[in-house]
Amino acid sequence: MGQVENIAAPPGRAPEPRLHDPCAERGAAGELLHPGHGGLDVFLSGTVFMDMIFTGLPGLPPPGTELITDGLGSAPGGIANIAVAMSRLGLNVGLAAAFGDDMFGAYLWRTLSEQEGVGLELSRRLPGWPTPVTVSLAYDADRSMVTYHRPMPVMPEELITAPPAARTCFLDIDHPVPDWARDMRGQGTTVVADVGWDSTETWSSDVLDRLDQVDVFLPNAIEAMAYTRTATPELALAALSERVPVVVVKRGGDGAIAIDGTTGERAEAAALPVEALDPTGAGDVFGAGFVYGTLARWPLLERLRFANLCAGLSVRHHSGSLGSPCWGDIAAFGESGELPEEILRDYSFLVPYIPDAAPINVTRAEPTVRGAW
């Protein structure tokens, strides 16, 4: 949740809240990426959820009992996870999404547009539709979730009558590639895709057939092996590289492996050696880092290292989308002494991209929804 400053108000009148940008250096970071160039870096569409994350639980409460915890965070979820992660790195992000017209919808809209700098020109608030809510119960090294989601009167893709010009677009190929993404690709936009967990565990070949409309594919190891019917992440990577120009297979704590068929590069990068507190949204943060590296035209190994770095920094927080790092986090981590010098040298390519005045205090998820309506 954003940092909120309450201005004193007369008795009986609510104070006026203000949301502060937690990544004030994001504009400078974007300028360092492509000086003097405007326009969207990334366009994406999907559903935004209200995430409520309870932490510090000893387990799930048995029937008829109550657990008390002092760990709770609220944050935008769903497609907002990757939109926020991209924007915090300085990418100019456009999002087409439907928002509820309730208090949660107002909070999500304000947090994304005013605090996180995500463009919502193609988004809409839908009268009478309640905001989807996910409650996550984190205990030990696991978590359980409960989601409330009513049918949407308007699907997010219906909001896109004419897709904007953007350097990249990001989509989930659990579903057919939308017409707007095909149109954008025809205009030179790089299509980056991820895929979600198949709850039916049928791992339909339809997903692989959709890859002919994708330029960069970012599955995790389990998904990659399941869809390709292979026994190892390496075999899955090889199979997918025959279908997509750039493929990355995420292996969690074992890092990531990738092939860039456009350059002939193959690379493997270790995960950041940090203690993981909450992996929620780490795959999205990895994707944001990889897209940034793609736009920066870095070699494949550097793209992987940066994506691993961003994901590694995010899992140290119980905060979903608001655990995404800013450049201040990245600079502070580099100066913290947590990494041996020989490992730190691998990240020296990032130095020119760190804004001079990157702050180190970043907004994390807060326990209550405040100042959002």
PDB file of C-alpha atoms in Angstrom, residues 30-31 34-42 92 165-167:
ATOM      1  CA  GLY A  30      13.532   5.232 -18.169  1.00  0.00           C
ATOM      2  CA  GLU A  31      15.515   8.096 -19.633  1.00  0.00           C
ATOM      3  CA  HIS A  34      16.302   5.120 -24.088  1.00  0.00           C
ATOM      4  CA  PRO A  35      17.228   8.830 -23.905  1.00  0.00           C
ATOM      5  CA  GLY A  36      14.813  11.201 -25.606  1.00  0.00           C
ATOM      6  CA  HIS A  37      12.329   8.531 -26.708  1.00  0.00           C
ATOM      7  CA  GLY A  38       8.708   8.618 -25.555  1.00  0.00           C
ATOM      8  CA  GLY A  39       5.856   6.193 -26.078  1.00  0.00           C
ATOM      9  CA  LEU A  40       4.966   2.947 -24.385  1.00  0.00           C
ATOM     10  CA  ASP A  41       7.619   0.399 -23.555  1.00  0.00           C
ATOM     11  CA  VAL A  42       5.084  -2.272 -22.625  1.00  0.00           C
ATOM     12  CA  ASN A  92       6.478   3.226 -19.534  1.00  0.00           C
ATOM     13  CA  ALA A 165       1.973   1.603 -30.309  1.00  0.00           C
ATOM     14  CA  ALA A 166       4.415  -0.072 -27.917  1.00  0.00           C
ATOM     15  CA  ARG A 167       7.880  -1.598 -28.078  1.00  0.00           C
TER      16      ARG A 167
END
